[in-house]
Coordinates of C-alpha atoms and ligand atoms in Angstrom, one line a residue:
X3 CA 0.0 0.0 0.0
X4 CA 1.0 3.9 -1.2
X5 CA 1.8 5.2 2.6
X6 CA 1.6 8.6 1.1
X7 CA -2.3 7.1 -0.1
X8 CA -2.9 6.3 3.3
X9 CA -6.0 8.5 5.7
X10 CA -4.3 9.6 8.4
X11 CA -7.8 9.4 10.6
X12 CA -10.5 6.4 9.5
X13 CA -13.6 6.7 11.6
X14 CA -16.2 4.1 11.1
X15 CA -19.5 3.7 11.6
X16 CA -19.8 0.2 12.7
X17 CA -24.0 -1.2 11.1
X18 CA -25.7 -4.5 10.4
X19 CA -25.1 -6.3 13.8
X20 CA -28.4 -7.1 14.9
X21 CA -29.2 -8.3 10.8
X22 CA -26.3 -10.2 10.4
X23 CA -27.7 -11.9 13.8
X24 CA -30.9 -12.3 12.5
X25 CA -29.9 -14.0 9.2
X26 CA -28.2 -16.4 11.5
X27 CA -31.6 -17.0 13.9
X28 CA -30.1 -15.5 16.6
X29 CA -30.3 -12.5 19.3
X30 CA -29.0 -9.2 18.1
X31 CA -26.2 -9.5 20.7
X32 CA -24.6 -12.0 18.8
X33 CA -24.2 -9.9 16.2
X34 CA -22.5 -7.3 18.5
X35 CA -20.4 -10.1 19.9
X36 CA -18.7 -10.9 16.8
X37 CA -18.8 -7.2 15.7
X38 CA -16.2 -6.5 18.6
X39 CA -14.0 -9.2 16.3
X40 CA -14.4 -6.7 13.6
X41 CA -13.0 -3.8 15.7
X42 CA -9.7 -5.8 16.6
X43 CA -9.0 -7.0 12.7
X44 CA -9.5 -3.6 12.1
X45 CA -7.6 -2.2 15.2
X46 CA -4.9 -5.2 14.1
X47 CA -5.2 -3.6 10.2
X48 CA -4.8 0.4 11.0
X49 CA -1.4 -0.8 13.6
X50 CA 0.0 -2.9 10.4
X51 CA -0.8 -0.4 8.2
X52 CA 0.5 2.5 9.7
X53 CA -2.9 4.5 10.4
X54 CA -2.7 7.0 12.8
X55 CA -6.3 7.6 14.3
X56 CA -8.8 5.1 14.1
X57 CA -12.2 5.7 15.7
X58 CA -15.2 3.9 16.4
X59 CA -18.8 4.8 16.9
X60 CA -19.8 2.0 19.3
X61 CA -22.8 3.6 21.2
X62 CA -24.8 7.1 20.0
X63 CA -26.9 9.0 22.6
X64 CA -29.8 7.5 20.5
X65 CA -28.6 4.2 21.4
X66 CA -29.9 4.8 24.7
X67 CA -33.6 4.2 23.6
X68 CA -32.9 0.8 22.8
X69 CA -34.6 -2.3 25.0
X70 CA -32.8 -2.1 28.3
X71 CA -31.5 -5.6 27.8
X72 CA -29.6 -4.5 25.0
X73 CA -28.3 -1.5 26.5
X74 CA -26.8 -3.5 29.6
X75 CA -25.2 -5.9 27.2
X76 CA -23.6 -3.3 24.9
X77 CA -22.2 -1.7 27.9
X78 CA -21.0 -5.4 29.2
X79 CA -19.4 -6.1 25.8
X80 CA -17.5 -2.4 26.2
X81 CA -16.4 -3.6 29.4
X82 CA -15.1 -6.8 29.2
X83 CA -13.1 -5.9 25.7
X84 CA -11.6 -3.2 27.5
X85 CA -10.3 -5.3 30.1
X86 CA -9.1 -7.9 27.6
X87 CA -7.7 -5.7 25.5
X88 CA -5.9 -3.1 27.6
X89 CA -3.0 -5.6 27.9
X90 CA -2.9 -5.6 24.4
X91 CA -3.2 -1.5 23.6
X92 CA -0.4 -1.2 26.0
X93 CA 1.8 -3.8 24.3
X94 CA 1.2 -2.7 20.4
X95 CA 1.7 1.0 21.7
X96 CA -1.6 2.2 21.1
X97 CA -3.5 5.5 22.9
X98 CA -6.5 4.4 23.9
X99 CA -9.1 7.1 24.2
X100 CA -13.0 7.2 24.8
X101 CA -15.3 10.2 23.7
X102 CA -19.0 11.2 24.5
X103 CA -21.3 12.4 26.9
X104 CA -19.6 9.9 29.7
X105 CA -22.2 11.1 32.8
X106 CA -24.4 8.8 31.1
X107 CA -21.9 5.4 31.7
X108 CA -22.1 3.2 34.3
X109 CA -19.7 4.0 37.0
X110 CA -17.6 1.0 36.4
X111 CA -17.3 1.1 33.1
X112 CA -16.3 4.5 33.6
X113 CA -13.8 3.2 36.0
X114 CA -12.7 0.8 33.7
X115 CA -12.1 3.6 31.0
X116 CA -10.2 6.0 33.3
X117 CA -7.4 3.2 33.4
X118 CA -7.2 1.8 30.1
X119 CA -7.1 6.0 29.1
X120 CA -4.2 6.6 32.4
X121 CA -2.5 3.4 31.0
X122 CA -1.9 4.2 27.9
X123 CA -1.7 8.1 27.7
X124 CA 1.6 8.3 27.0
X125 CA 1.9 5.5 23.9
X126 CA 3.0 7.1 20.6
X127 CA 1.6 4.0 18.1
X128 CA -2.3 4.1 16.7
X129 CA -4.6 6.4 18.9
X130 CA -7.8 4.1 18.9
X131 CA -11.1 6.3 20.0
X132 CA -14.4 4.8 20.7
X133 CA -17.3 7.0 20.7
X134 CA -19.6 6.2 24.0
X135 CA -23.0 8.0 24.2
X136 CA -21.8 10.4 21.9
X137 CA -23.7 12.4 19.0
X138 CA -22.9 15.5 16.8
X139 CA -25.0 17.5 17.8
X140 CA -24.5 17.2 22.0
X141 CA -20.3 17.6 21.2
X142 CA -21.3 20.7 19.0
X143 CA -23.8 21.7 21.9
X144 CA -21.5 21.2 24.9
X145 CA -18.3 23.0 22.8
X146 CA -20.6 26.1 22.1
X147 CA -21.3 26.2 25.5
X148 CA -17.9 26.1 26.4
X149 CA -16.6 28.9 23.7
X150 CA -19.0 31.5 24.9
X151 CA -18.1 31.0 28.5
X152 CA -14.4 31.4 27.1
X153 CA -15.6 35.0 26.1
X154 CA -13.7 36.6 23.3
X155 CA -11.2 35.8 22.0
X156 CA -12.0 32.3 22.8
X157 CA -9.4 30.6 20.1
X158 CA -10.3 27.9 17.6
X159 CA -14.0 26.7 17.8
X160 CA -12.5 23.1 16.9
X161 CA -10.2 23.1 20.6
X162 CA -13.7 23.4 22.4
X163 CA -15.3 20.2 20.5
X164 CA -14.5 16.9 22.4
X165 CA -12.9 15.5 19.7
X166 CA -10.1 18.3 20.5
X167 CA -6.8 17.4 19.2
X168 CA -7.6 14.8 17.1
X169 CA -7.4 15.4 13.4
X170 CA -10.9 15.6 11.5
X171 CA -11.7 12.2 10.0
X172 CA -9.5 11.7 6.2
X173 CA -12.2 8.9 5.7
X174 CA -15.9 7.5 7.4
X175 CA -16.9 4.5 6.3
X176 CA -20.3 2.8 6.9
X177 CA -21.4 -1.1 6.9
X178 CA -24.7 -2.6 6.2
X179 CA -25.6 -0.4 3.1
X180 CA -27.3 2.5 5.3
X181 CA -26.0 5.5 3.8
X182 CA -25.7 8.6 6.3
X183 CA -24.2 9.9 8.9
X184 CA -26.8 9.5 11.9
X185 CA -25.2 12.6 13.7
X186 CA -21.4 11.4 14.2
X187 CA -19.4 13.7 13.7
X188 CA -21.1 16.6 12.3
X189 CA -18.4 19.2 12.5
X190 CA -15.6 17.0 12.3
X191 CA -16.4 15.4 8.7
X192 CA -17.0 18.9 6.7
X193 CA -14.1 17.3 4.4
X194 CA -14.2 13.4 4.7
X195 CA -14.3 11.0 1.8
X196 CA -17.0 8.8 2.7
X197 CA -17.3 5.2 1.5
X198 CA -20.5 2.9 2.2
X199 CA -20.3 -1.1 1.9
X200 CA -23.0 -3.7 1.7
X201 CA -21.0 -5.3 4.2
X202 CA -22.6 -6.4 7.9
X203 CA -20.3 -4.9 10.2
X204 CA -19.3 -8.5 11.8
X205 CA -18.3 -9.6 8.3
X206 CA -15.9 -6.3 7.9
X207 CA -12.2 -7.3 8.6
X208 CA -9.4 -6.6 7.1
X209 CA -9.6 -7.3 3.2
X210 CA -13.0 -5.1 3.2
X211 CA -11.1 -3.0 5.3
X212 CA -8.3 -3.0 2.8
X213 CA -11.1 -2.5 -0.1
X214 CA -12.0 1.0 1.9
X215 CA -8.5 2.1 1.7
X216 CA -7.7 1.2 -1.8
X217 CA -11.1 3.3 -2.8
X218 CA -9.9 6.4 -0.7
X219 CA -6.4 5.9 -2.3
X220 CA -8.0 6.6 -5.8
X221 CA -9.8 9.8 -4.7
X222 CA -8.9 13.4 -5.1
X223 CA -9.6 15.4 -2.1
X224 CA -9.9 19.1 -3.1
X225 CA -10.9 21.1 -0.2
X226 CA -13.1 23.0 -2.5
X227 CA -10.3 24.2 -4.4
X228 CA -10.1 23.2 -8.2
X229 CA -8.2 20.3 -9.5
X230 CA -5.5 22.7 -11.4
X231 CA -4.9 24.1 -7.8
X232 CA -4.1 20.9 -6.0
X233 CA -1.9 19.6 -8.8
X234 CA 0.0 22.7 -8.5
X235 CA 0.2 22.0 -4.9
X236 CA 1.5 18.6 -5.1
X237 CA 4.2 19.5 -7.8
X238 CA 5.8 22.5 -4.9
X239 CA 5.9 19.8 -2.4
X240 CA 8.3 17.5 -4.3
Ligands
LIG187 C1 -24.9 -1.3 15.0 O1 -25.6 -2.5 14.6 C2 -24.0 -1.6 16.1 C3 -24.0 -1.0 17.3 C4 -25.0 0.0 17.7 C5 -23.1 -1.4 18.4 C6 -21.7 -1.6 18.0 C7 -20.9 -2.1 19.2 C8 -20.0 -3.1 19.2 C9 -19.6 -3.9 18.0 C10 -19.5 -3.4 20.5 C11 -18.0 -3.4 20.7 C12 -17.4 -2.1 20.4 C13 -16.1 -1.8 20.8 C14 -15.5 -0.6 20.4 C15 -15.4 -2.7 21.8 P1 -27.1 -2.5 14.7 O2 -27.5 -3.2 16.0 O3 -27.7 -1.2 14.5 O4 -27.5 -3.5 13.5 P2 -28.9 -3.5 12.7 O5 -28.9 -2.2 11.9 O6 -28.7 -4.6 11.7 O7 -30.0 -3.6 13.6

């Protein structure tokens, strides 16, 4: 793979667990069992491949109006792979990192968070974010309310989102065929490439993960400036 090709921040909308379940004759947590394989071939992938920031959205603040019992076992799945995996993050030098409106969490799992985050603060590999209870619009929300108590001048709008110090997202992909954003990161992705698969999310690993990079390789991002521009660009870089 073209390293200069390469996104420096995948974010990925993670679809199609409770179908992929379904098709099987199971429970929708099946689906989100073997979806949390998907996020370590992917995790495994974006280490290999030399991604920087790979993020997840495991759990909107929509999520929340789903049947209790499913609720309690997303938040148990969260759990128990950050316990298995922290060993792991520390190991393959990854920054491990959780985002979204966390008064909402369970105290335990917040607990759990705080050390896999303390842990591995200081590794310089992949930074891996999950989104938990997190949506657009409350990050946009909480930011503006922290800009205007900043008073002027109050900086960068961007240093106030919770997403602060992360770069916006090079590429977004989606699973399961849905094709929208379903308030991720609303600021964040003015510029992404986005790329949507038929793909269930347990079934995405690392060749359909490859597949997304290989598409994003053969894009040209312009930033609204015109082709001429960015060619011109390019060439004054060699
Ligand atoms: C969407 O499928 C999936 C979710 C809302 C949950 C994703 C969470 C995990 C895979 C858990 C582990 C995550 C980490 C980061 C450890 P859906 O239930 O909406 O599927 P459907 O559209 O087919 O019903």
């Amino acid at each position: 793979m073209d390293k200069s090709m390469l996104p420096r921040h995948v974010a990925i909308i993670m679809d199609g667990n409770g179908r992929w379940a379904r098709q099987r004759g199971k429970e929708r947590v099946f689906g989100h069992h073997e979806g949390t394989e998907s996020v370590r071939a992917c995790s495994e992938f974006a280490v290999e491949t030399g991604i920087e920031y790979l993020s997840f959205f495991a759990f909107s603040e929509e999520n929340w109006n789903r049947p209790d019992a499913e609720v309690s076992e997303l938040m148990r799945l969260m759990a128990v792979s950050i316990l298995n995996e922290r060993p792991t993050f520390h190991k393959n030098n990854i920054r491990f990192i959780v985002i979204g409106n966390r008064s909402r969490l369970p105290e335990d799992l917040n607990r759990d968070i705080d050390g896999a985050m303390e842990e591995t603060a200081g590794n310089t590999g992949l930074t891996l974010v999950v989104f938990l209870s997190y949506s657009g619009k409350w990050d946009i929300e909480q930011a503006a309310r922290k800009f205007a108590a900043a008073g002027a001048p109050a900086g960068h709008f961007g240093d106030y989102l919770a997403t602060a110090g992360i770069p916006d997202p090079d590429l977004l992909i989606r699973t399961s065929g849905e094709q929208r954003i379903s308030n991720f990161m609303l600021w964040q992705c003015a510029y992404t490439e986005f790329y949507f698969t038929d793909v269930l999310w347990p079934d995405f690993r690392k060749n359909e993960f490859r597949t997304a990079l290989d598409s994003y390789a053969s894009r040209e991002r312009r930033f609204g400036k015109t082709g001429e521009q960015i060619k011109i660009e390019i060439s004054d870089s060699k």
